GROMACS .gro file of C-alpha atoms in nm:
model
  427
    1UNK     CA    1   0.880  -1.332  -3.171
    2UNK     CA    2   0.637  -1.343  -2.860
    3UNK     CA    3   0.451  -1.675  -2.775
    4UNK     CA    4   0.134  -1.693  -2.884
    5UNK     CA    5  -0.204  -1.811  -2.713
    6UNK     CA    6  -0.182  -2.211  -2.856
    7UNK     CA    7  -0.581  -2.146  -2.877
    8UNK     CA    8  -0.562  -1.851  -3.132
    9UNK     CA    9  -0.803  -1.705  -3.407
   10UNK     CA   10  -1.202  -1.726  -3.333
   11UNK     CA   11  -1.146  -1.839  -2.932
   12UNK     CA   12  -0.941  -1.529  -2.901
   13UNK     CA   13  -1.113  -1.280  -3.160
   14UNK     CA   14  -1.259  -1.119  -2.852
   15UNK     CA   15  -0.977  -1.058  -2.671
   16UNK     CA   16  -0.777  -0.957  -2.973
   17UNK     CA   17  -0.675  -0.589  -2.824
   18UNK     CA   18  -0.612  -0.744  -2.447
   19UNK     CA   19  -0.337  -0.966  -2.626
   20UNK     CA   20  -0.192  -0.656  -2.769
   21UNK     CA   21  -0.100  -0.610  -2.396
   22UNK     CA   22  -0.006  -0.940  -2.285
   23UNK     CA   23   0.194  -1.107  -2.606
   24UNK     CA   24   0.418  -0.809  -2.609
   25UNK     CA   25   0.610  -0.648  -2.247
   26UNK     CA   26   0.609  -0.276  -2.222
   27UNK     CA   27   0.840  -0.035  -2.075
   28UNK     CA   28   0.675  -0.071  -1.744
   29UNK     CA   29   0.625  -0.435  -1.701
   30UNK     CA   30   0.736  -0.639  -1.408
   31UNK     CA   31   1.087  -0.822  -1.449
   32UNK     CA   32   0.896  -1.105  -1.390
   33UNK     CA   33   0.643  -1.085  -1.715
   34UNK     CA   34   0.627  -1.321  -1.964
   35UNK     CA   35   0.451  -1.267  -2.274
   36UNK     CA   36   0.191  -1.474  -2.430
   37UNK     CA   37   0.033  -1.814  -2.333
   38UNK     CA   38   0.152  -1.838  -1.994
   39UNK     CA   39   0.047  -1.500  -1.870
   40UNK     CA   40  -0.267  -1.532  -2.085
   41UNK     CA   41  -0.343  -1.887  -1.938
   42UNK     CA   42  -0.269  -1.696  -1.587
   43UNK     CA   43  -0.537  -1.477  -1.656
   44UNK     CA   44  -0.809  -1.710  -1.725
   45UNK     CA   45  -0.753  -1.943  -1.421
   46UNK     CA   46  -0.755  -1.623  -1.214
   47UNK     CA   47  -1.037  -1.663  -0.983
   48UNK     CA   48  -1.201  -1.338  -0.885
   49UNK     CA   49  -1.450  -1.261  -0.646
   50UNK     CA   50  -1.700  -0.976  -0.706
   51UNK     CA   51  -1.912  -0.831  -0.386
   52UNK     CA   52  -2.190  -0.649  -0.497
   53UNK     CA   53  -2.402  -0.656  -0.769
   54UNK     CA   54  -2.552  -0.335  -0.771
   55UNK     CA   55  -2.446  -0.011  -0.960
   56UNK     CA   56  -2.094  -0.043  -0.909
   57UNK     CA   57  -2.120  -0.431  -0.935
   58UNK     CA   58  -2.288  -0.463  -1.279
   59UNK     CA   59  -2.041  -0.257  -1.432
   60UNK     CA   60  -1.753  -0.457  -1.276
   61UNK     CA   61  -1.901  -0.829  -1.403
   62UNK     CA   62  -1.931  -0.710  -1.762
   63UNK     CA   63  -1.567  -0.526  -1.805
   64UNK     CA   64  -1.412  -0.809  -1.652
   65UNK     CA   65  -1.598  -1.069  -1.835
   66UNK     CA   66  -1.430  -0.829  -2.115
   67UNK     CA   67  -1.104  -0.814  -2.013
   68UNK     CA   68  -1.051  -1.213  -2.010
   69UNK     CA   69  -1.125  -1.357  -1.658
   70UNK     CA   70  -1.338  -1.690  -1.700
   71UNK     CA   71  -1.370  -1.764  -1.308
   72UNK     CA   72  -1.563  -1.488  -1.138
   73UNK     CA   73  -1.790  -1.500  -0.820
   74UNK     CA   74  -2.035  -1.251  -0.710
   75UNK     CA   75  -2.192  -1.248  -0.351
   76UNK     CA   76  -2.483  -1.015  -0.312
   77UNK     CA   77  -2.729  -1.024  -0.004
   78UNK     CA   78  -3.006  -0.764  -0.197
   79UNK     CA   79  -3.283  -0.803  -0.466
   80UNK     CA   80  -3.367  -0.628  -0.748
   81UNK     CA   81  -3.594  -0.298  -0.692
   82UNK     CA   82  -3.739  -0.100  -0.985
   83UNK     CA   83  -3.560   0.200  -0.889
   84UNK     CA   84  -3.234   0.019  -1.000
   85UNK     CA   85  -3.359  -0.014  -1.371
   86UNK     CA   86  -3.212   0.298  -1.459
   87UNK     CA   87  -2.837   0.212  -1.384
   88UNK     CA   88  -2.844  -0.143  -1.310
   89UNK     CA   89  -2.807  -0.210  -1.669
   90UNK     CA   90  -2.799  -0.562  -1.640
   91UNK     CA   91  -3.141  -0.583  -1.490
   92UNK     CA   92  -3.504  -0.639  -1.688
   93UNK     CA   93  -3.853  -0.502  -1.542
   94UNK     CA   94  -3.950  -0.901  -1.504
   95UNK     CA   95  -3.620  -0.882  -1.269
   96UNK     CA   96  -3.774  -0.681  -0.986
   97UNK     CA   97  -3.749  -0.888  -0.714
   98UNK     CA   98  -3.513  -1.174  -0.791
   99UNK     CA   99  -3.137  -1.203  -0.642
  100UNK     CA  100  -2.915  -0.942  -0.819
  101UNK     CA  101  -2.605  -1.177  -0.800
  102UNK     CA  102  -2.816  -1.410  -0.979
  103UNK     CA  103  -2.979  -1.276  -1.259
  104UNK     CA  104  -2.604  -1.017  -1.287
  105UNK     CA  105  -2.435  -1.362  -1.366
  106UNK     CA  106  -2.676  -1.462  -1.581
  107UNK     CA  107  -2.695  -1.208  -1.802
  108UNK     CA  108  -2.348  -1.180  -1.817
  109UNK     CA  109  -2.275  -1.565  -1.902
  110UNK     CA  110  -2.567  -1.496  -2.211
  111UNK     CA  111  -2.326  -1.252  -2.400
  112UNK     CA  112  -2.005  -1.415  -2.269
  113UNK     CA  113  -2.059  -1.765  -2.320
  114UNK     CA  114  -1.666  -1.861  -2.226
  115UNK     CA  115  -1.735  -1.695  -1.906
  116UNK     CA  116  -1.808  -1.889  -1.573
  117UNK     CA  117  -1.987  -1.708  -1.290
  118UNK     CA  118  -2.132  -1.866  -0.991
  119UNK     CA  119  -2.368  -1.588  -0.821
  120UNK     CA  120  -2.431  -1.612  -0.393
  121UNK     CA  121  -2.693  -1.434  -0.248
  122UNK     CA  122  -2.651  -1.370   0.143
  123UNK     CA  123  -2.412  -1.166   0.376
  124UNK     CA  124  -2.011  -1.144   0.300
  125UNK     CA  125  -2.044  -1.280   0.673
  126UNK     CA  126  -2.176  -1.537   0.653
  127UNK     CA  127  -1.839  -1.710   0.476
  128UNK     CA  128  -1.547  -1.799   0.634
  129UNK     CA  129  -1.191  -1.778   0.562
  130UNK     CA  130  -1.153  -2.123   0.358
  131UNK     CA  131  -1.374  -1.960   0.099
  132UNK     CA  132  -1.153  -1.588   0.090
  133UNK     CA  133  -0.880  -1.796   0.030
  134UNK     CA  134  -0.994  -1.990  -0.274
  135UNK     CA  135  -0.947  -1.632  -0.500
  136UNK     CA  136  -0.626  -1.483  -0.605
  137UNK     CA  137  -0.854  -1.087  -0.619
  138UNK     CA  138  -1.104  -0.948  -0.449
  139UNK     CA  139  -1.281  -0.675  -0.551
  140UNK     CA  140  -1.583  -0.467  -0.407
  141UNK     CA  141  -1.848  -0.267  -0.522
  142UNK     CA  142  -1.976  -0.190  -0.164
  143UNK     CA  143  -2.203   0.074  -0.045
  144UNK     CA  144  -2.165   0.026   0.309
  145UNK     CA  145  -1.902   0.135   0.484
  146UNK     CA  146  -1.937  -0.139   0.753
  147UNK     CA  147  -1.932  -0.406   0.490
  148UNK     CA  148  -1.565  -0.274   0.347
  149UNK     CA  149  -1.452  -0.262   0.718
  150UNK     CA  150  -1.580  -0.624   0.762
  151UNK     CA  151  -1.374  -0.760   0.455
  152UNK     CA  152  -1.108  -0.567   0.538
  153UNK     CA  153  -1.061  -0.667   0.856
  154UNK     CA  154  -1.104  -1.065   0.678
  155UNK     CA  155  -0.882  -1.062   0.469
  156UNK     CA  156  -0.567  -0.865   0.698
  157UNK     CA  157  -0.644  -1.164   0.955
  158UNK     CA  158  -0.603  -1.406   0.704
  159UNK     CA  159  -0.263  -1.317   0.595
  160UNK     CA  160   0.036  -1.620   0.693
  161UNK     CA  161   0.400  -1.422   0.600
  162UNK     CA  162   0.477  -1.815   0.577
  163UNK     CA  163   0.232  -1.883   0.316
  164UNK     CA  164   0.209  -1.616  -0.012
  165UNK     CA  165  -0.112  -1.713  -0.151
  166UNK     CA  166  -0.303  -1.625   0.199
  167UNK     CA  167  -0.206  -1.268   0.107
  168UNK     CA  168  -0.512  -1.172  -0.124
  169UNK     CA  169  -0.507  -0.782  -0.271
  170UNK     CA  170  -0.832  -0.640  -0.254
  171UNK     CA  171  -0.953  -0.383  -0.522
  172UNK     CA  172  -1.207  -0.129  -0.375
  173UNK     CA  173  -1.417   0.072  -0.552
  174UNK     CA  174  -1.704   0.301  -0.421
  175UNK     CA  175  -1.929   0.668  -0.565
  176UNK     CA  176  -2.187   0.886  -0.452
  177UNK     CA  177  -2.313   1.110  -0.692
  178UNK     CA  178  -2.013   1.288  -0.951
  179UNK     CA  179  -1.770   1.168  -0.703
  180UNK     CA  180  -1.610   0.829  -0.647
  181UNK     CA  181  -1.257   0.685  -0.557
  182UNK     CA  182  -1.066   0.325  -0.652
  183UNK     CA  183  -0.795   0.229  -0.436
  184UNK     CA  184  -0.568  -0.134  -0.438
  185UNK     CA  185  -0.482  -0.286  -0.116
  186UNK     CA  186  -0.252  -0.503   0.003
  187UNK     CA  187  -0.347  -0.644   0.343
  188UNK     CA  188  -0.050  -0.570   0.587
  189UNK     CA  189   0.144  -0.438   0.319
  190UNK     CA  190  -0.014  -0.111   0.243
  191UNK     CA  191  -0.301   0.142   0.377
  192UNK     CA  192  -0.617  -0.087   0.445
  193UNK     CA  193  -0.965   0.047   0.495
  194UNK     CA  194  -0.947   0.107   0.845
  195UNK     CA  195  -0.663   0.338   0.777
  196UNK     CA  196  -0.836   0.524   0.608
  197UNK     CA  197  -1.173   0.519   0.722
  198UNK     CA  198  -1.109   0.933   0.878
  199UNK     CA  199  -1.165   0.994   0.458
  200UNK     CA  200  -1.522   0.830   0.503
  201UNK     CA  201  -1.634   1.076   0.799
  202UNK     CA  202  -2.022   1.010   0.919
  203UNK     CA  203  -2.238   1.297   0.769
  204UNK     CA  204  -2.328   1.493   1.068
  205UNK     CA  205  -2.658   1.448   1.270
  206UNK     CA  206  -2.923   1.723   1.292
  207UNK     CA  207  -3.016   1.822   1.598
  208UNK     CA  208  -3.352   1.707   1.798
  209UNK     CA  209  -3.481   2.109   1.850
  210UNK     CA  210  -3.405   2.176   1.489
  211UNK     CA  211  -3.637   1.874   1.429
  212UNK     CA  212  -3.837   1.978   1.647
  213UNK     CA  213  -3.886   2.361   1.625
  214UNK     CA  214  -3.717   2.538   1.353
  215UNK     CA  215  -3.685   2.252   0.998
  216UNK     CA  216  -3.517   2.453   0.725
  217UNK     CA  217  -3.479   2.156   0.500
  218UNK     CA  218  -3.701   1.925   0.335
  219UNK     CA  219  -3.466   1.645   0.480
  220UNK     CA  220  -3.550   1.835   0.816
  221UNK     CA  221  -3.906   1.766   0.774
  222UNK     CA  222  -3.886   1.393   0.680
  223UNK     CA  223  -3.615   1.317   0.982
  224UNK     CA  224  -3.909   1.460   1.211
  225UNK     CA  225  -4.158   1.211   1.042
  226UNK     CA  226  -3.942   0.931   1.099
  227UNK     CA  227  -3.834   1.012   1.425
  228UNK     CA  228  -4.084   1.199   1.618
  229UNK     CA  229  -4.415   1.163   1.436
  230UNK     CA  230  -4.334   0.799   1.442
  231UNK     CA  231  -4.245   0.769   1.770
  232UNK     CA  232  -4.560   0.981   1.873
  233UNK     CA  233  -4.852   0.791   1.682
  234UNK     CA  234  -4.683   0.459   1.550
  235UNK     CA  235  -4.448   0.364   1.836
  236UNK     CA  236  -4.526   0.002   1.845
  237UNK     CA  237  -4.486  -0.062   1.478
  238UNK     CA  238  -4.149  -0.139   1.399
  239UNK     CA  239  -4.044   0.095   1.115
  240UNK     CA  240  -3.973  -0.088   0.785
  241UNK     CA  241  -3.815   0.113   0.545
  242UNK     CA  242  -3.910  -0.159   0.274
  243UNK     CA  243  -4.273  -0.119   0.320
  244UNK     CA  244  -4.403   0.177   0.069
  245UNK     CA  245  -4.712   0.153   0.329
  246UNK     CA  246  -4.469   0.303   0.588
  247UNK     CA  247  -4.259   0.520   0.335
  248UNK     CA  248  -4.615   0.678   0.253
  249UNK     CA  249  -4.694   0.735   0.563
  250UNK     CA  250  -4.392   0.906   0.638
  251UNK     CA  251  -4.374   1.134   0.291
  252UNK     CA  252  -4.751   1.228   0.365
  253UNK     CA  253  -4.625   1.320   0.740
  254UNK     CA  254  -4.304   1.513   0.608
  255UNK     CA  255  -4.515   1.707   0.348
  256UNK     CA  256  -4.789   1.840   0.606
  257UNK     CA  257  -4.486   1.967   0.819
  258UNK     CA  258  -4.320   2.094   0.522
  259UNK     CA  259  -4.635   2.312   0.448
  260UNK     CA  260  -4.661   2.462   0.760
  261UNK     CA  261  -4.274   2.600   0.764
  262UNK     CA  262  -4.328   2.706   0.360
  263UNK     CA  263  -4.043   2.459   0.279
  264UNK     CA  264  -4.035   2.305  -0.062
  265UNK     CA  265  -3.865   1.998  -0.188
  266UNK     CA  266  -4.080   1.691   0.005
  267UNK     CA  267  -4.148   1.428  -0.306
  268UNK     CA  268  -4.152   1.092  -0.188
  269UNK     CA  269  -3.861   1.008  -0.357
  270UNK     CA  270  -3.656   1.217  -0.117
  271UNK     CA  271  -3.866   1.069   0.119
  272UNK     CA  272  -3.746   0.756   0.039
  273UNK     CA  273  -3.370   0.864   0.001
  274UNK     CA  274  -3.326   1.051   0.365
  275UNK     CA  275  -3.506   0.719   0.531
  276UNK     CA  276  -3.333   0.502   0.354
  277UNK     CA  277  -3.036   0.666   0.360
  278UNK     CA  278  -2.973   0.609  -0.010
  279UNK     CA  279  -2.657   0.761  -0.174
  280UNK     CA  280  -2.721   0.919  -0.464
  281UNK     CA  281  -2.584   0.709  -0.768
  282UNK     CA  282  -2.501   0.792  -1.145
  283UNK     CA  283  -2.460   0.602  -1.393
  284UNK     CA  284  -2.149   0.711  -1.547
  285UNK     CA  285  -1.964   0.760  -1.199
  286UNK     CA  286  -2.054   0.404  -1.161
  287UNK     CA  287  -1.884   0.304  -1.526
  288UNK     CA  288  -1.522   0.523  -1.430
  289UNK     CA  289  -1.459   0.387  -1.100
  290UNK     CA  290  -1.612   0.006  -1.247
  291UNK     CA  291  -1.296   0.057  -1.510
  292UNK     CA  292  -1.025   0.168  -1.297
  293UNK     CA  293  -1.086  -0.100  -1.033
  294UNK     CA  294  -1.104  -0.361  -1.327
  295UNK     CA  295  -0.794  -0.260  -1.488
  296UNK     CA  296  -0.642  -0.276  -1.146
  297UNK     CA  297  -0.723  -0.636  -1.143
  298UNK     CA  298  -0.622  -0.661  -1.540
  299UNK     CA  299  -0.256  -0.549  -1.400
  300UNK     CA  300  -0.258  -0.761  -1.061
  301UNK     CA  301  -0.341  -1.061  -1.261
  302UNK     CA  302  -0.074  -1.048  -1.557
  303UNK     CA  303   0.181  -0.783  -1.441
  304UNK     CA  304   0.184  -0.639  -1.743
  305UNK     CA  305   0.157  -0.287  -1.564
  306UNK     CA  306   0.246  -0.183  -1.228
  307UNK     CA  307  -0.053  -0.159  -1.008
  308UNK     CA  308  -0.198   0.148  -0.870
  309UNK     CA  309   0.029   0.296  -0.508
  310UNK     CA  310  -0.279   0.313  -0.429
  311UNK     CA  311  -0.576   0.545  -0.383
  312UNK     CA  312  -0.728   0.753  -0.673
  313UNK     CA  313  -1.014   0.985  -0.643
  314UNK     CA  314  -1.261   1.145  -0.922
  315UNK     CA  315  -1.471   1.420  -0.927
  316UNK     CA  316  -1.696   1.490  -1.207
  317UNK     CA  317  -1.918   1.764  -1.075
  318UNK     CA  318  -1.740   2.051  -1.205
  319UNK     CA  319  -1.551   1.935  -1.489
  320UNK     CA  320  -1.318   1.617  -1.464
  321UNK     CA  321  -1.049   1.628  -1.225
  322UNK     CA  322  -0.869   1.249  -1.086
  323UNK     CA  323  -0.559   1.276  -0.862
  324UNK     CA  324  -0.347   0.973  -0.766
  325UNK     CA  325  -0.205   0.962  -0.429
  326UNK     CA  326  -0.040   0.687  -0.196
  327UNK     CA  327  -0.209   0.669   0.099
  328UNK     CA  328   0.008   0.559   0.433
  329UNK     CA  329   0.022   0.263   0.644
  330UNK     CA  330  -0.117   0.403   1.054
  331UNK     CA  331   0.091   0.245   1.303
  332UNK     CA  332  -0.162   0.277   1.530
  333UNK     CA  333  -0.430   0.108   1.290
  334UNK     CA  334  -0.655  -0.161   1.473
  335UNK     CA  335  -0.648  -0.363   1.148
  336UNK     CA  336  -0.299  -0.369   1.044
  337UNK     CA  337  -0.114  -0.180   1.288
  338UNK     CA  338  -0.001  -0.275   1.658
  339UNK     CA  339  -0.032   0.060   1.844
  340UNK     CA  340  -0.336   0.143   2.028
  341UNK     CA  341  -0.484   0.512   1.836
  342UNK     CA  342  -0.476   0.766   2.099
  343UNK     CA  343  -0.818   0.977   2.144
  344UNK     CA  344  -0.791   1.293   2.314
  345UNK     CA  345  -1.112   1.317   2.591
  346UNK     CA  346  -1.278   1.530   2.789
  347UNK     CA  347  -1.244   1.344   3.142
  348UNK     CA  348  -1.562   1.499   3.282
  349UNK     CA  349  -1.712   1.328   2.987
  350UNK     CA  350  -1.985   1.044   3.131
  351UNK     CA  351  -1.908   0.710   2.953
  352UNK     CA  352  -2.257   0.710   2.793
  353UNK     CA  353  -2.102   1.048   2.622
  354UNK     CA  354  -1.778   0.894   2.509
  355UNK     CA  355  -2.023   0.579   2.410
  356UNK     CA  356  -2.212   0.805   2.144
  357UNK     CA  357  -1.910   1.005   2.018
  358UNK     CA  358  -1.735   0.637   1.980
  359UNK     CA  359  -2.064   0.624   1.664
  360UNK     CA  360  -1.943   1.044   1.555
  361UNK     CA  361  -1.550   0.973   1.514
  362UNK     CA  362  -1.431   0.947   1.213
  363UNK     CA  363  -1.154   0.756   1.286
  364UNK     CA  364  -1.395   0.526   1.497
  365UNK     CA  365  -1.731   0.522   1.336
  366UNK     CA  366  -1.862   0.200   1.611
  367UNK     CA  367  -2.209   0.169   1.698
  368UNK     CA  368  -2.248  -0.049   1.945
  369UNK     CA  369  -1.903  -0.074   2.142
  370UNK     CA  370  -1.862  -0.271   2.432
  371UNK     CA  371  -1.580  -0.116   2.634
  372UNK     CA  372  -1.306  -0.238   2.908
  373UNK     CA  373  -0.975  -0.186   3.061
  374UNK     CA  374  -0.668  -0.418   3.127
  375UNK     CA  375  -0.836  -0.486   3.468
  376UNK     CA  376  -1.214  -0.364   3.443
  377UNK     CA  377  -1.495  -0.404   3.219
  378UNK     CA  378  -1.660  -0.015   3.180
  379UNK     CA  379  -1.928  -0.159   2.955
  380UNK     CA  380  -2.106  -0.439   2.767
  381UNK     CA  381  -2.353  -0.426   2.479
  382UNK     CA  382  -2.501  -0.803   2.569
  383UNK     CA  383  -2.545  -1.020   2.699
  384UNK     CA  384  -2.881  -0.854   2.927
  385UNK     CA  385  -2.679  -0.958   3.273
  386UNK     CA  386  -2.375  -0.831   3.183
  387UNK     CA  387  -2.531  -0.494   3.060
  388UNK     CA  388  -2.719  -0.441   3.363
  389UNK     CA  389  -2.399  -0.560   3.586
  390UNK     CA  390  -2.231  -0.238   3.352
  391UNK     CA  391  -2.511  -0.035   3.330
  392UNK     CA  392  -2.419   0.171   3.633
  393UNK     CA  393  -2.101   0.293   3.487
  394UNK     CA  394  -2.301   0.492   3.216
  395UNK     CA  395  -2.350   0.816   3.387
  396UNK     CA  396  -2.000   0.794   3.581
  397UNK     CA  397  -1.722   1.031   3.451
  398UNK     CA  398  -1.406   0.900   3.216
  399UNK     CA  399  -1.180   1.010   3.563
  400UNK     CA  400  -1.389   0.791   3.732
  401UNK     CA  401  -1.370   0.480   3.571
  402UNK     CA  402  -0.960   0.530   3.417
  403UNK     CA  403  -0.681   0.733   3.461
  404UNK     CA  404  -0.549   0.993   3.178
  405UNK     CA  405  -0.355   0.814   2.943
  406UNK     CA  406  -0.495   0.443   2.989
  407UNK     CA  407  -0.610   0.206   2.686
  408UNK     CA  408  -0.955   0.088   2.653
  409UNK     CA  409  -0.997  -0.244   2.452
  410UNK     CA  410  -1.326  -0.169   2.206
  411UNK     CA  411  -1.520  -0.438   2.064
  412UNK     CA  412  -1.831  -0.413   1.851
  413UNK     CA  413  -2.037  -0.729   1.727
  414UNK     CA  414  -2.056  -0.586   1.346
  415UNK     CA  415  -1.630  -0.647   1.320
  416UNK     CA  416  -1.429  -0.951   1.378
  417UNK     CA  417  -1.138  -0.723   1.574
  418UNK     CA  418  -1.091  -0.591   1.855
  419UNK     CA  419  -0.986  -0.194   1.868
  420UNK     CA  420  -0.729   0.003   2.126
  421UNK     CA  421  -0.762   0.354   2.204
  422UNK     CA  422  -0.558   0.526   2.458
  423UNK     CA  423  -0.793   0.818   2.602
  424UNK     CA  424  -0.542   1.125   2.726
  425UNK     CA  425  -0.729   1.398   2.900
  426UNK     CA  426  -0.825   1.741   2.746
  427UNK     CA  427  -0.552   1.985   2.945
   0.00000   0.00000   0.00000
């Protein structure tokens, strides 16, 4: 007969269906597995780190509160806004403008009272290593693309092949709108982030004359509020995209225009949404990917299933379709790879040119790169003297400044790494 958990009836009614899992292997359980207490006790002493508390996030404290883990962290830099009420289930009207780590773990702990979560409100940056290392899972409910890259990057720097437990998988989870994806990642073992940050292209940038002369969209409309109109009658205001007194402005300045060019569609909550840049979130998107990414970390925890190899997508649009796929290591990943990626150019290109496509590339996606050679720095972002030393080499040509097949190191302040591309010359 299978062990049993030594503290059994009304301290593990709860659980009661987990255990049906764990006191019992399976026909695809690790070697390794041992059923009952120990893997149970495993389970609760698993500490697990949550970032983000927000759509995704919510759903991820609760089914994991659920699924036995009594150690959980969240970190969450945002507070709570009204317009989160409708998804953010663990959030109250009288919540509207409190921490969202902090009232999530709250409100979890008051329906899970075996359940320890200590909430942090601030950046994921603003941590260093010695705190990573404390969990044995990581798992994000990110909506920032630049925030996965950051953690990413963490956690593949932290890994010592000496030392196992610096190797911490990291379950990633993200939607927007019927669509969302849940992948498991082992850094420098498998496809990280940055590998596959090509799947996560930037959407593309409308162009300043459409703005400017022919808006088809209402999006159109409100780009040319925030960036002309603004520019023309507010330029020394610094725009705040928190302030409704701005977001008014802006929606009142979109709508006019849209009137003139008999284009419908301007509310204020699209207003909001194109300024913001908000991705459009739904509730039960938010609940699929929360489960697979939590049942990830069910199966990393116990081994009582083999984990996900290691990218699944879902689309719920038009019907409900999920595909499973694994997604390769790059060699010439920054992050976990040692070859520098190669970037085919146009050599007549100015550097200011290759500067802005840097922000375009999928496969790049920087914002502010500062740029050099083996033997000359081409450009720096800061500090002021050594941009205006650089300055100069803005409007020179790529075959000015390097040769056709020559790596550039890239660095940008909102990653920890450094990035190699090797430019070759369009034929």
């Amino acid at each position: 007969m299978a062990a049993q958990h030594p503290a059994n009836d009304s301290s593990r009614r709860r659980y009661q269906y987990i255990d049906k899992f764990l006191n019992r292997a399976g026909p695809s359980t690790d070697p390794d597995f041992v059923p009952g207490a120990p893997t149970i006790a495993n389970l609760e002493t698993s500490k697990v780190l949550v970032i983000g508390a927000g759509g995704l996030g919510c759903e991820i404290l609760k089914n994991l509160a659920m699924s036995g883990f009594k150690d959980i962290q969240v970190i969450d830099m945002d507070t709570i806004d009204v317009s989160n009420l409708n998804r953010q289930f663990l959030f109250r009207k009288d919540d509207v403008g409190m921490s969202k780590a902090e009232v999530a773990a709250a409100s979890v702990m008051k329906r899970c009272k075996d359940v320890k979560i200590t909430p942090f409100n601030g950046k994921i940056q603003d941590k260093d290593e010695d705190f990573y290392l404390q969990f044995k899972i990581i798992i994000c409910g990110l909506d920032s693309i630049e925030a996965r890259r950051w953690i990413n990057a963490t956690l593949c720097s932290m890994v010592d092949m000496e030392n196992p437990e610096s190797l911490k998988p990291l379950v990633d989870g993200g939607t927007e709108g019927f669509k969302g994806q849940a992948r498991v990642i082992l850094p420098t073992l498998t496809s990280c982030i940055e590998c596959q940050l090509d799947m996560h292209a930037p959407r593309a940038a409308v162009p300043l004359c459409t703005l400017a002369t022919i808006p088809r969209q209402p999006e159109h409309c409100i780009e040319w509020a925030k960036i002309i109109a603004w520019e023309e009658h507010r330029k020394d205001t610094v725009l705040d995209t928190d302030d409704p007194e701005h977001i008014t402005w802006l929606y009142e300045k979109a709508l006019n225009r849209a009137k003139e060019f008999n284009i419908p569609g301007v509310t204020y909550q699209t207003t909001q949404g194109v300024v913001k840049n908000i991705i459009p979130a739904i509730a039960s998107t938010n609940a699929i990917i929360a489960a697979a990414c939590c049942n990830e970390a069910f199966k990393l925890a116990t081994s009582c299933n083999p984990n996900l190899t290691n990218y699944m997508m879902y689309t719920g649009d038009d019907s409900i379709y999920t595909y499973t796929f694994e997604h390769e290591q790059k060699p010439d990943c920054p992050v976990c790879g040692n070859l520098a990626k190669t970037i085919t150019v146009n050599s007549n290109q100015t550097l200011q040119e290759f500067i802005e496509s840097l922000g375009e590339r999928p496969e790049a996606q920087l914002k502010k790169p500062t740029l050099r050679t083996e033997s000359t720095s081409l450009y720096f972002q800061s500090p002021l003297s050594l941009e205006e030393q650089t300055r100069p080499n803005l409007s020179k040509k790529l075959r000015e400044l390097i040769s056709d097949g020559e790596e550039v190191g890239v660095s940008d302040p909102a990653f920890i790494i450094d990035f190699k591309f090797k430019l070759v010359f369009q034929p």
